[in-house]
PDB file of C-alpha atoms in Angstrom:
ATOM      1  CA  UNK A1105      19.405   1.792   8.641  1.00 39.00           C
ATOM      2  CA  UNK A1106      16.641  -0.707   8.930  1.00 45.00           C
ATOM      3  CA  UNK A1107      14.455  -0.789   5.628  1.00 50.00           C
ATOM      4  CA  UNK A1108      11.534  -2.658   3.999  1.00 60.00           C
ATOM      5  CA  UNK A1109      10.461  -1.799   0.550  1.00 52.00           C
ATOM      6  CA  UNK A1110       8.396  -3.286  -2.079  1.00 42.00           C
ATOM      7  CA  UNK A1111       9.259  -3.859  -5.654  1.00 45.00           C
ATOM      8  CA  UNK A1112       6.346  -2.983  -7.215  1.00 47.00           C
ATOM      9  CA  UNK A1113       4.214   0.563  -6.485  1.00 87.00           C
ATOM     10  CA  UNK A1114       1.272  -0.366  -8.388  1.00 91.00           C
ATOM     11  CA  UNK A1115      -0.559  -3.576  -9.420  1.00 94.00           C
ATOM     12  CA  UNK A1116      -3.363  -4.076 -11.180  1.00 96.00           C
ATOM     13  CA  UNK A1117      -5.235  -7.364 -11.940  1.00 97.00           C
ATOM     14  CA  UNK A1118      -8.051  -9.235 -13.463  1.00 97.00           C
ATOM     15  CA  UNK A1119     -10.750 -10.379 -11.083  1.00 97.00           C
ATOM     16  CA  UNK A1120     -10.268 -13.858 -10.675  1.00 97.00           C
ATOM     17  CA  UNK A1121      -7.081 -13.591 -10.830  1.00 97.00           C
ATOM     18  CA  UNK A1122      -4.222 -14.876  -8.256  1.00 97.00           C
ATOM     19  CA  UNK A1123      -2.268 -11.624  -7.258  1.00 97.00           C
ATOM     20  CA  UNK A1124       1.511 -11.373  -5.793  1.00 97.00           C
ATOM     21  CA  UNK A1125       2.644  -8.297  -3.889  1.00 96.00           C
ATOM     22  CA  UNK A1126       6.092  -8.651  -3.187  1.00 95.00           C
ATOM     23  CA  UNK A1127       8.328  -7.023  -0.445  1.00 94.00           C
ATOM     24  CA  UNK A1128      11.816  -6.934   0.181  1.00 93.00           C
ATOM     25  CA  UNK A1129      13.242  -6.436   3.959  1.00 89.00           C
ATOM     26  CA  UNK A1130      16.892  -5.474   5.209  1.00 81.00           C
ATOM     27  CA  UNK A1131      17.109  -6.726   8.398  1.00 86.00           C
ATOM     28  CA  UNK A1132      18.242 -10.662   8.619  1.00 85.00           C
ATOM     29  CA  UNK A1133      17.755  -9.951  12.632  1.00 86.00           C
ATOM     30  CA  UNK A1134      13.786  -9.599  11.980  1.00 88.00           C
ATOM     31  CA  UNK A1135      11.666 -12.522  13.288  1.00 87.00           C
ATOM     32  CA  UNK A1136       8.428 -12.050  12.834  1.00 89.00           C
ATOM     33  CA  UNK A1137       6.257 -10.365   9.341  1.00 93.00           C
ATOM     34  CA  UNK A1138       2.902  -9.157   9.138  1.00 94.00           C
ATOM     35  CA  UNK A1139       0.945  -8.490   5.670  1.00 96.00           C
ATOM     36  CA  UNK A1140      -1.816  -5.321   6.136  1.00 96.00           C
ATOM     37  CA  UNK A1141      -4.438  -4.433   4.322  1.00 97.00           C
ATOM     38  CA  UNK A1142      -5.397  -0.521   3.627  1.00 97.00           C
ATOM     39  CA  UNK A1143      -8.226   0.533   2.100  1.00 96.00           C
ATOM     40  CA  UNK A1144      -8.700   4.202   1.451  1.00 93.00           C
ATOM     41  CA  UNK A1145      -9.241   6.254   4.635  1.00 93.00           C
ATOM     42  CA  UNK A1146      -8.949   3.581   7.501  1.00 95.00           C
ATOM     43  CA  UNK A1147      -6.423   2.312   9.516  1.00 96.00           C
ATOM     44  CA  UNK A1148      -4.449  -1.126   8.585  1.00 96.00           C
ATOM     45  CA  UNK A1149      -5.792  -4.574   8.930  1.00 94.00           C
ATOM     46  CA  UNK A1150      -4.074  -7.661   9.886  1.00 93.00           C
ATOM     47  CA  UNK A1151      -4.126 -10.173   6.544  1.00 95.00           C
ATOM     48  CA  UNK A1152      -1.632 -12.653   7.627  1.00 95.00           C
ATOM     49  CA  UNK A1153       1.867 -12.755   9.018  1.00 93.00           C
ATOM     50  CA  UNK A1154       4.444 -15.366   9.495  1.00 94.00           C
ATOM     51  CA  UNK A1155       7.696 -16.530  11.854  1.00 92.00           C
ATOM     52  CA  UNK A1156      10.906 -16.472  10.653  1.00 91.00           C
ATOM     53  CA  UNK A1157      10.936 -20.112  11.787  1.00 92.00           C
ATOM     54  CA  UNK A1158       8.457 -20.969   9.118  1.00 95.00           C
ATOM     55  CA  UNK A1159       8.815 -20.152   5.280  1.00 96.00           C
ATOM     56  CA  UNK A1160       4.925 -20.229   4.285  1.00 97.00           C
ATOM     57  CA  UNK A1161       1.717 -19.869   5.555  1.00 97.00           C
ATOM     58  CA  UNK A1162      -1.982 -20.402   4.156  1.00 97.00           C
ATOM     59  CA  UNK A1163      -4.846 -18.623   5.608  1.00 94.00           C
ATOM     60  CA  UNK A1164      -7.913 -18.329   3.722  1.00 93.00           C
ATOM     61  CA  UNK A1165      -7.236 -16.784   0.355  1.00 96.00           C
ATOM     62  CA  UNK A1166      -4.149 -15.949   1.052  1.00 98.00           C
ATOM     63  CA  UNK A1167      -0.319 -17.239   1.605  1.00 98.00           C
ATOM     64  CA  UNK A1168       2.531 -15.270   2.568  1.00 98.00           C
ATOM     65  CA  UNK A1169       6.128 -17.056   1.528  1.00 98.00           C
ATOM     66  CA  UNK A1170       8.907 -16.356   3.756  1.00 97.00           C
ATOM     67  CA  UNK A1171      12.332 -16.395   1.791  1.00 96.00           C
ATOM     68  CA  UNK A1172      14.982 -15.217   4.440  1.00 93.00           C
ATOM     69  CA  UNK A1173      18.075 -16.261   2.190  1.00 93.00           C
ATOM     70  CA  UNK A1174      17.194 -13.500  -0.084  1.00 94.00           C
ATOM     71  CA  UNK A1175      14.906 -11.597   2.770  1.00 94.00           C
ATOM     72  CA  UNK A1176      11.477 -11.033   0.381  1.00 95.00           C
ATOM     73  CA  UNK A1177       8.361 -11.386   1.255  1.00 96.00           C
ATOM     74  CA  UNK A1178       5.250 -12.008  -0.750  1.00 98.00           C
ATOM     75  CA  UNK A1179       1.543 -11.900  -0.188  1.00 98.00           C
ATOM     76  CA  UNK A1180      -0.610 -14.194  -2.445  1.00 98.00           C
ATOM     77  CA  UNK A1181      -4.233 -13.659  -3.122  1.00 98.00           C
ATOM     78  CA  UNK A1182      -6.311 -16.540  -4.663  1.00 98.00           C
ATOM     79  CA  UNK A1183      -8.998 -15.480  -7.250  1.00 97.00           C
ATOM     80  CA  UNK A1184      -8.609 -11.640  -6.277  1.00 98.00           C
ATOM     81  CA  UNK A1185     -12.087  -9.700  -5.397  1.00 97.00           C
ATOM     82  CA  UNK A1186     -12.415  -6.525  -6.439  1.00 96.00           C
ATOM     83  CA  UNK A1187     -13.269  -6.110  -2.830  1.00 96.00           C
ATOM     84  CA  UNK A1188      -9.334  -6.841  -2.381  1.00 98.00           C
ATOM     85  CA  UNK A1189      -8.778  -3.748  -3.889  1.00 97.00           C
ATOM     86  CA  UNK A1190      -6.804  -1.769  -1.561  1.00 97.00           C
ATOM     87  CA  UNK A1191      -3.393  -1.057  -0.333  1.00 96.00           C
ATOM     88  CA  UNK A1192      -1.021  -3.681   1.245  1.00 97.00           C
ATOM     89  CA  UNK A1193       1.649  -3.290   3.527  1.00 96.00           C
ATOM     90  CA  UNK A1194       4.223  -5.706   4.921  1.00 96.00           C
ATOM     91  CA  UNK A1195       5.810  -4.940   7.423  1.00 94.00           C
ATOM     92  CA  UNK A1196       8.285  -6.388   9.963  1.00 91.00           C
ATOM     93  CA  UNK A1197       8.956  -6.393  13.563  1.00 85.00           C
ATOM     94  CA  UNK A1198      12.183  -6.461  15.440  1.00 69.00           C
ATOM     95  CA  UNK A1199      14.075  -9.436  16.934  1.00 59.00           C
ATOM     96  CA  UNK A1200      13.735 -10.402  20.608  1.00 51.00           C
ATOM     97  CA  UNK A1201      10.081  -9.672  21.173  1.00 49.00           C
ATOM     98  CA  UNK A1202      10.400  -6.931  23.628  1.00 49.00           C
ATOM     99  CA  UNK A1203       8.136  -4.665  25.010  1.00 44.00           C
ATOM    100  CA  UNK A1204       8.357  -1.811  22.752  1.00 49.00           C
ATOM    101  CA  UNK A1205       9.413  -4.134  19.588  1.00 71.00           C
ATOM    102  CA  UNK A1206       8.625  -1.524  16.829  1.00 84.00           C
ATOM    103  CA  UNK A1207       6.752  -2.367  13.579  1.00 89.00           C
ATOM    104  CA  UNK A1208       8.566  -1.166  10.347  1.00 90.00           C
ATOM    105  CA  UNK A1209       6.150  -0.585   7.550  1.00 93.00           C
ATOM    106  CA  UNK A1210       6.939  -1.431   4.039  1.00 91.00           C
ATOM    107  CA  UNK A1211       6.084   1.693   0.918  1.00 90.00           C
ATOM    108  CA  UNK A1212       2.928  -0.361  -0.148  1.00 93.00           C
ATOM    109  CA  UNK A1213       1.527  -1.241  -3.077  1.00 95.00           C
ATOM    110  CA  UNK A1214      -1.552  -0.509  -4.411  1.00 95.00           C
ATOM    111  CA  UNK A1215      -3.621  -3.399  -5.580  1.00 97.00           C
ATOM    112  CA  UNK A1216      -6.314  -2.622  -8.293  1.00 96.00           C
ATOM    113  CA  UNK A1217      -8.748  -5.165  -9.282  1.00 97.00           C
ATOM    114  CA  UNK A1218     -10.447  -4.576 -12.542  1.00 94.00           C
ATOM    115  CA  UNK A1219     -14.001  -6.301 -12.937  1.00 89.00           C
TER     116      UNK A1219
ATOM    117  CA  UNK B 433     -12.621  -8.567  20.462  1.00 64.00           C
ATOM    118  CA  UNK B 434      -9.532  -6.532  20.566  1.00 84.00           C
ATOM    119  CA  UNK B 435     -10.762  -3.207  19.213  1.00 92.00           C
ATOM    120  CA  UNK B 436      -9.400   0.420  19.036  1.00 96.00           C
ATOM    121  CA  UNK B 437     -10.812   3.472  18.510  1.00 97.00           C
ATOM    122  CA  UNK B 438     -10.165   6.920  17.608  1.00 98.00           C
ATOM    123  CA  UNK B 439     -11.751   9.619  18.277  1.00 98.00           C
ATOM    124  CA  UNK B 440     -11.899  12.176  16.307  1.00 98.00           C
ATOM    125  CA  UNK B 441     -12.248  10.456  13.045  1.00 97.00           C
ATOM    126  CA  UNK B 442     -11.699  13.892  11.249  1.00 97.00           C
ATOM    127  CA  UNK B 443     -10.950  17.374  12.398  1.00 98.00           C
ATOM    128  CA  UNK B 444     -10.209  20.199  10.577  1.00 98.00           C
ATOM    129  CA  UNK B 445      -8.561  23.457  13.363  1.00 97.00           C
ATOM    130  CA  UNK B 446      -7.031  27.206  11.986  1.00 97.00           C
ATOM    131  CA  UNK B 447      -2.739  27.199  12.492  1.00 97.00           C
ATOM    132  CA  UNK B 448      -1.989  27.865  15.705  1.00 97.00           C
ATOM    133  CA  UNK B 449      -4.537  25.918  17.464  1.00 97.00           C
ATOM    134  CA  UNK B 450      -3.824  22.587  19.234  1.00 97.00           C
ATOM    135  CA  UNK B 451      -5.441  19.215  18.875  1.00 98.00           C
ATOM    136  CA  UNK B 452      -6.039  16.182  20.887  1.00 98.00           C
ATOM    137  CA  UNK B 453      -6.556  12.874  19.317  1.00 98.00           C
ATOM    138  CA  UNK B 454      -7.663   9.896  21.681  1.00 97.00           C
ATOM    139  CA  UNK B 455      -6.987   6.705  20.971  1.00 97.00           C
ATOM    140  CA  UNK B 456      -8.607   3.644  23.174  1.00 96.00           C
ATOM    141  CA  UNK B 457      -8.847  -0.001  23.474  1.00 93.00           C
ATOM    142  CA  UNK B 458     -12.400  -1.179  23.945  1.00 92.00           C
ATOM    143  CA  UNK B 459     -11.846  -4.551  25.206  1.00 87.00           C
ATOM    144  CA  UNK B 460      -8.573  -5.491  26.043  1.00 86.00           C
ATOM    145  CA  UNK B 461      -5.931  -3.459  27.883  1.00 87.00           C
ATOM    146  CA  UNK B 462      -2.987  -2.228  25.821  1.00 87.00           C
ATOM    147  CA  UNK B 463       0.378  -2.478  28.155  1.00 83.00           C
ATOM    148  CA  UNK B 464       2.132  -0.453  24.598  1.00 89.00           C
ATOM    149  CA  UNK B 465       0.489   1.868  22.521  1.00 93.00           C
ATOM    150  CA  UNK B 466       2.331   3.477  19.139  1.00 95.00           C
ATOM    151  CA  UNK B 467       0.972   6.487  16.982  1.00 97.00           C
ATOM    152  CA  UNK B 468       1.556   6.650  13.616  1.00 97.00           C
ATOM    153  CA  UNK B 469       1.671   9.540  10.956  1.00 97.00           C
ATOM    154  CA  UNK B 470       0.470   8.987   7.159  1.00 95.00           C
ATOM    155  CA  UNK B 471       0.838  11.601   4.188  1.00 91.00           C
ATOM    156  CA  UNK B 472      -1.112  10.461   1.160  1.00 87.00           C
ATOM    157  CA  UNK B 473      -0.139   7.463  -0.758  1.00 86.00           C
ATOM    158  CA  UNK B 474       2.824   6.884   1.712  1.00 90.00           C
ATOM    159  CA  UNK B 475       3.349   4.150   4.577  1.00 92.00           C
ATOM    160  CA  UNK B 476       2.737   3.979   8.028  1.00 95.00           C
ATOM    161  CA  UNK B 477       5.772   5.901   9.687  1.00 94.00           C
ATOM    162  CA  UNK B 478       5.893   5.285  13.650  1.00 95.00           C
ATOM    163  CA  UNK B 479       6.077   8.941  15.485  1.00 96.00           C
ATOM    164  CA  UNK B 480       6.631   7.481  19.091  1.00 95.00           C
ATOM    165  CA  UNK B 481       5.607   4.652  21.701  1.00 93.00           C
ATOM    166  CA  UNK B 482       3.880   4.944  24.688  1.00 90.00           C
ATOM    167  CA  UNK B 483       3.821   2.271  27.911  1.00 86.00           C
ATOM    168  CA  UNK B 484       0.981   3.193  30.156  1.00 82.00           C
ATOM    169  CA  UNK B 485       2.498   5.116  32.821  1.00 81.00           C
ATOM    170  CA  UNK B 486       5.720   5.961  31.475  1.00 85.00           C
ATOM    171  CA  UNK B 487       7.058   8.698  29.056  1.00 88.00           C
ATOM    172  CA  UNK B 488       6.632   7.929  25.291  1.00 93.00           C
ATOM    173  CA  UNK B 489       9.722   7.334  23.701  1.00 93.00           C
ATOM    174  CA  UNK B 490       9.869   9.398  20.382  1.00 95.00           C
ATOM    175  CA  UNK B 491      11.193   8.389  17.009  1.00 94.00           C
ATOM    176  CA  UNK B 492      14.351  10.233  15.345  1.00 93.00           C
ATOM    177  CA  UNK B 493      13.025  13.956  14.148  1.00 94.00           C
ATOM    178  CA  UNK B 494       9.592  13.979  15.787  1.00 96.00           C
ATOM    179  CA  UNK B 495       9.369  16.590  18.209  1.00 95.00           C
ATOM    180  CA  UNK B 496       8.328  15.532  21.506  1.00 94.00           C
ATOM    181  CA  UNK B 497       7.317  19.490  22.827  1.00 95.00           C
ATOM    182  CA  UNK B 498       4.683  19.584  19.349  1.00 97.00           C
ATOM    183  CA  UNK B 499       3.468  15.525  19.219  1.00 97.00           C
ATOM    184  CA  UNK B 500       2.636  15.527  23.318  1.00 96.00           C
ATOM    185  CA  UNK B 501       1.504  11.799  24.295  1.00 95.00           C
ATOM    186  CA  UNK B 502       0.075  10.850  27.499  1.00 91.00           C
ATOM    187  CA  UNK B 503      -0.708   7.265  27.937  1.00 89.00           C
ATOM    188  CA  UNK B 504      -2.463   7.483  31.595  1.00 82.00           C
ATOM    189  CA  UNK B 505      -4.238   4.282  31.711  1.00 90.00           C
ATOM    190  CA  UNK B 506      -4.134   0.836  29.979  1.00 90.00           C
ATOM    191  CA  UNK B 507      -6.978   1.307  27.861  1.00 93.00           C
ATOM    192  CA  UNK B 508      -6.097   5.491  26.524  1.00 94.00           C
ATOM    193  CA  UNK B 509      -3.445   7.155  25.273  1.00 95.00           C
ATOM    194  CA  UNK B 510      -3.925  10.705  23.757  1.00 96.00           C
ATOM    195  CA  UNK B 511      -1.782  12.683  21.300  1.00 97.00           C
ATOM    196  CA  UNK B 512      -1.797  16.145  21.101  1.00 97.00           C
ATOM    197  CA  UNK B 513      -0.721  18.483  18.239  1.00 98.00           C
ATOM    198  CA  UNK B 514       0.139  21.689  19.917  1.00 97.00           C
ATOM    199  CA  UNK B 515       0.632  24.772  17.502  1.00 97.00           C
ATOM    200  CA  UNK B 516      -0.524  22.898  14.831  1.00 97.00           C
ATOM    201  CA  UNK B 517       0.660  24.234  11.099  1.00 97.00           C
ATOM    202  CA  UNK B 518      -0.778  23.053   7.729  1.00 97.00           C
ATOM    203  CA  UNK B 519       2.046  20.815   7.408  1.00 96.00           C
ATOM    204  CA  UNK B 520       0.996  18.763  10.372  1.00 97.00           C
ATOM    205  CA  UNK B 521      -1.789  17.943   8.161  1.00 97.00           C
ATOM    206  CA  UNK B 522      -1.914  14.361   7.887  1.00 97.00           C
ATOM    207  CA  UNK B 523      -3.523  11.015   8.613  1.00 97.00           C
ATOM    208  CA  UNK B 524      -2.547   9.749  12.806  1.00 98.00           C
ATOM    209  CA  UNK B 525      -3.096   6.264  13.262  1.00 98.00           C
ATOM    210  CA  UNK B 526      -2.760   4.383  16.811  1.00 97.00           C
ATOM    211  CA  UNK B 527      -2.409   0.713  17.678  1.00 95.00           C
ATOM    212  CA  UNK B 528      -2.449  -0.911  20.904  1.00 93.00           C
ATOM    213  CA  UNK B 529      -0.669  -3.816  21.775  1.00 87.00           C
ATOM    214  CA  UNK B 530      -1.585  -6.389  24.677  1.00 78.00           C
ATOM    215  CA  UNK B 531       1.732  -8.218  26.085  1.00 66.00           C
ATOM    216  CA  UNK B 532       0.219 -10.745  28.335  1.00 66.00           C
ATOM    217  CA  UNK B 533      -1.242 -12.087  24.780  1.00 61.00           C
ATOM    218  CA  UNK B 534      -5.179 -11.793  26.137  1.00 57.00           C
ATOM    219  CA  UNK B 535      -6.484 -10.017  23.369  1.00 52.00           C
ATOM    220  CA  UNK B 536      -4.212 -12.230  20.927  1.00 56.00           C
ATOM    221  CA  UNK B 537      -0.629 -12.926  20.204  1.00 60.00           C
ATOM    222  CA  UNK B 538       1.826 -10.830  22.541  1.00 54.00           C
ATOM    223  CA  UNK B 539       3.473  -8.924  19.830  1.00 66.00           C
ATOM    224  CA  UNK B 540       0.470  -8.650  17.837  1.00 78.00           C
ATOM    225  CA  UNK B 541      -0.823  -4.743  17.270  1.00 86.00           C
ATOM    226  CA  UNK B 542      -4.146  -4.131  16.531  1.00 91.00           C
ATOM    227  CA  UNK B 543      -4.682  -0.796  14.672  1.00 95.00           C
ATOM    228  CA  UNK B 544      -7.209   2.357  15.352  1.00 97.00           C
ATOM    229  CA  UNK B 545      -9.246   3.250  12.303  1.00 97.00           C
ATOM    230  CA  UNK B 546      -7.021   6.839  11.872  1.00 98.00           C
ATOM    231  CA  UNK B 547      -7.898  10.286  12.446  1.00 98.00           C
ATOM    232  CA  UNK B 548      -7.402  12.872   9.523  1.00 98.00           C
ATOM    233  CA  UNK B 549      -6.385  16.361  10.659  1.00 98.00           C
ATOM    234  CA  UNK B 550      -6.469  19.278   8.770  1.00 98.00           C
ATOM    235  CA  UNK B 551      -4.625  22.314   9.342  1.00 98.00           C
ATOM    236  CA  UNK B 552      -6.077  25.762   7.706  1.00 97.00           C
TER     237      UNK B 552
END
């Protein structure tokens, strides 16, 4: 079945510090990614996301690298905040674009910033 | 712009009881709405989707008769936990999505701020 996981659970980092949370996906069909943010007791928000016709994007603090020959994604964070401290999910979204085109979250990973 | 809301934000009901859990697009109307289920330090998993005026279509092993979704007009859809148990206890989570692309890309899903139910 469809799948996207992340290789690392847990990471923790030195503020200041550039940050990669990676993510691998299962679906070659996929067209279109999304990087989430989580902090504790809210819903998701949007960080970033990418086409599968592109292989990076920059916004501001943040790039997300597309690599579909080896289908990982990763979500970098320039000179992390300990306000970045929270938990990121990619996730990715069905081919075609339809009306009911289904998200398919990632297991997270927990980004801890240490002061 | 493109906002969702959720209310309750919390609610705590005896086993037995049901629930209702609105979920509602301030400013943009959302042609698609999907609810989501959470258990701590897990993902997102999607329990069904919902197109205004249509029957939600329900995800493999969620039980359509306990998770009831209505999704009446374009800017609410409600979920209801009937004969709720402590293991419904988790965090619900909506989104709304806006095909014609007005309240930003047309695939793009913009996410409700979650409602934690606990079951006693």
């Amino acid at each position: 079945g469809e799948s996207v996981g992340l290789h690392l659970p847990t990471l923790s980092v030195q503020e200041g510090d550039n940050s990669i949370i990676n993510c691998a996906y299962s679906n070659s069909a996929s067209d279109y990614f999304i990087w989430y943010k989580q902090e504790s007791g809210k819903g998701p928000q949007f960080i970033i996301d990418i086409r599968s016709n592109m292989d990076k994007r920059q916004g501001q603090r943040v790039t997300v690298l597309l690599n579909k020959t080896v289908k990982h994604l990763s979500l970098q964070i320039a000179a992390t905040q300990p306000g970045d401290s929270a938990v990121y999910f990619c996730a990715e979204n069905g081919a075609g674009g339809g009306a009911t085109n289904k998200l398919i979250f990632g297991t997270g990973t927990l980004l801890a910033v240490q002061p | 712009g493109a906002v969702v809301s959720q209310h309750p934000s919390w609610v705590i009901c005896k086993s037995g009881t049901s629930v209702k859990i609105e979920c509602r697009s301030l400013d943009f109307q959302a042609t698609t709405m999907f609810w989501y289920r959470q258990f701590p330090k897990q993902s997102l998993m999607l329990m069904a989707t919902s197109n205004e005026g249509s029957k939600a279509t329900y995800e493999q092993g969620v039980e359509k008769d306990k998770f009831l979704i209505n999704h009446a007009s374009l800017t609410l859809s409600t979920l209801t936990v009937t004969s709720a148990h402590p293991e419904d206890s988790s965090f619900y989570i909506c989104s709304a999505r806006d095909l014609r692309g007005l309240a930003g890309k047309h695939n793009e899903q913009f996410f409700g701020p979650g409602t934690r139910l606990t079951v006693l």
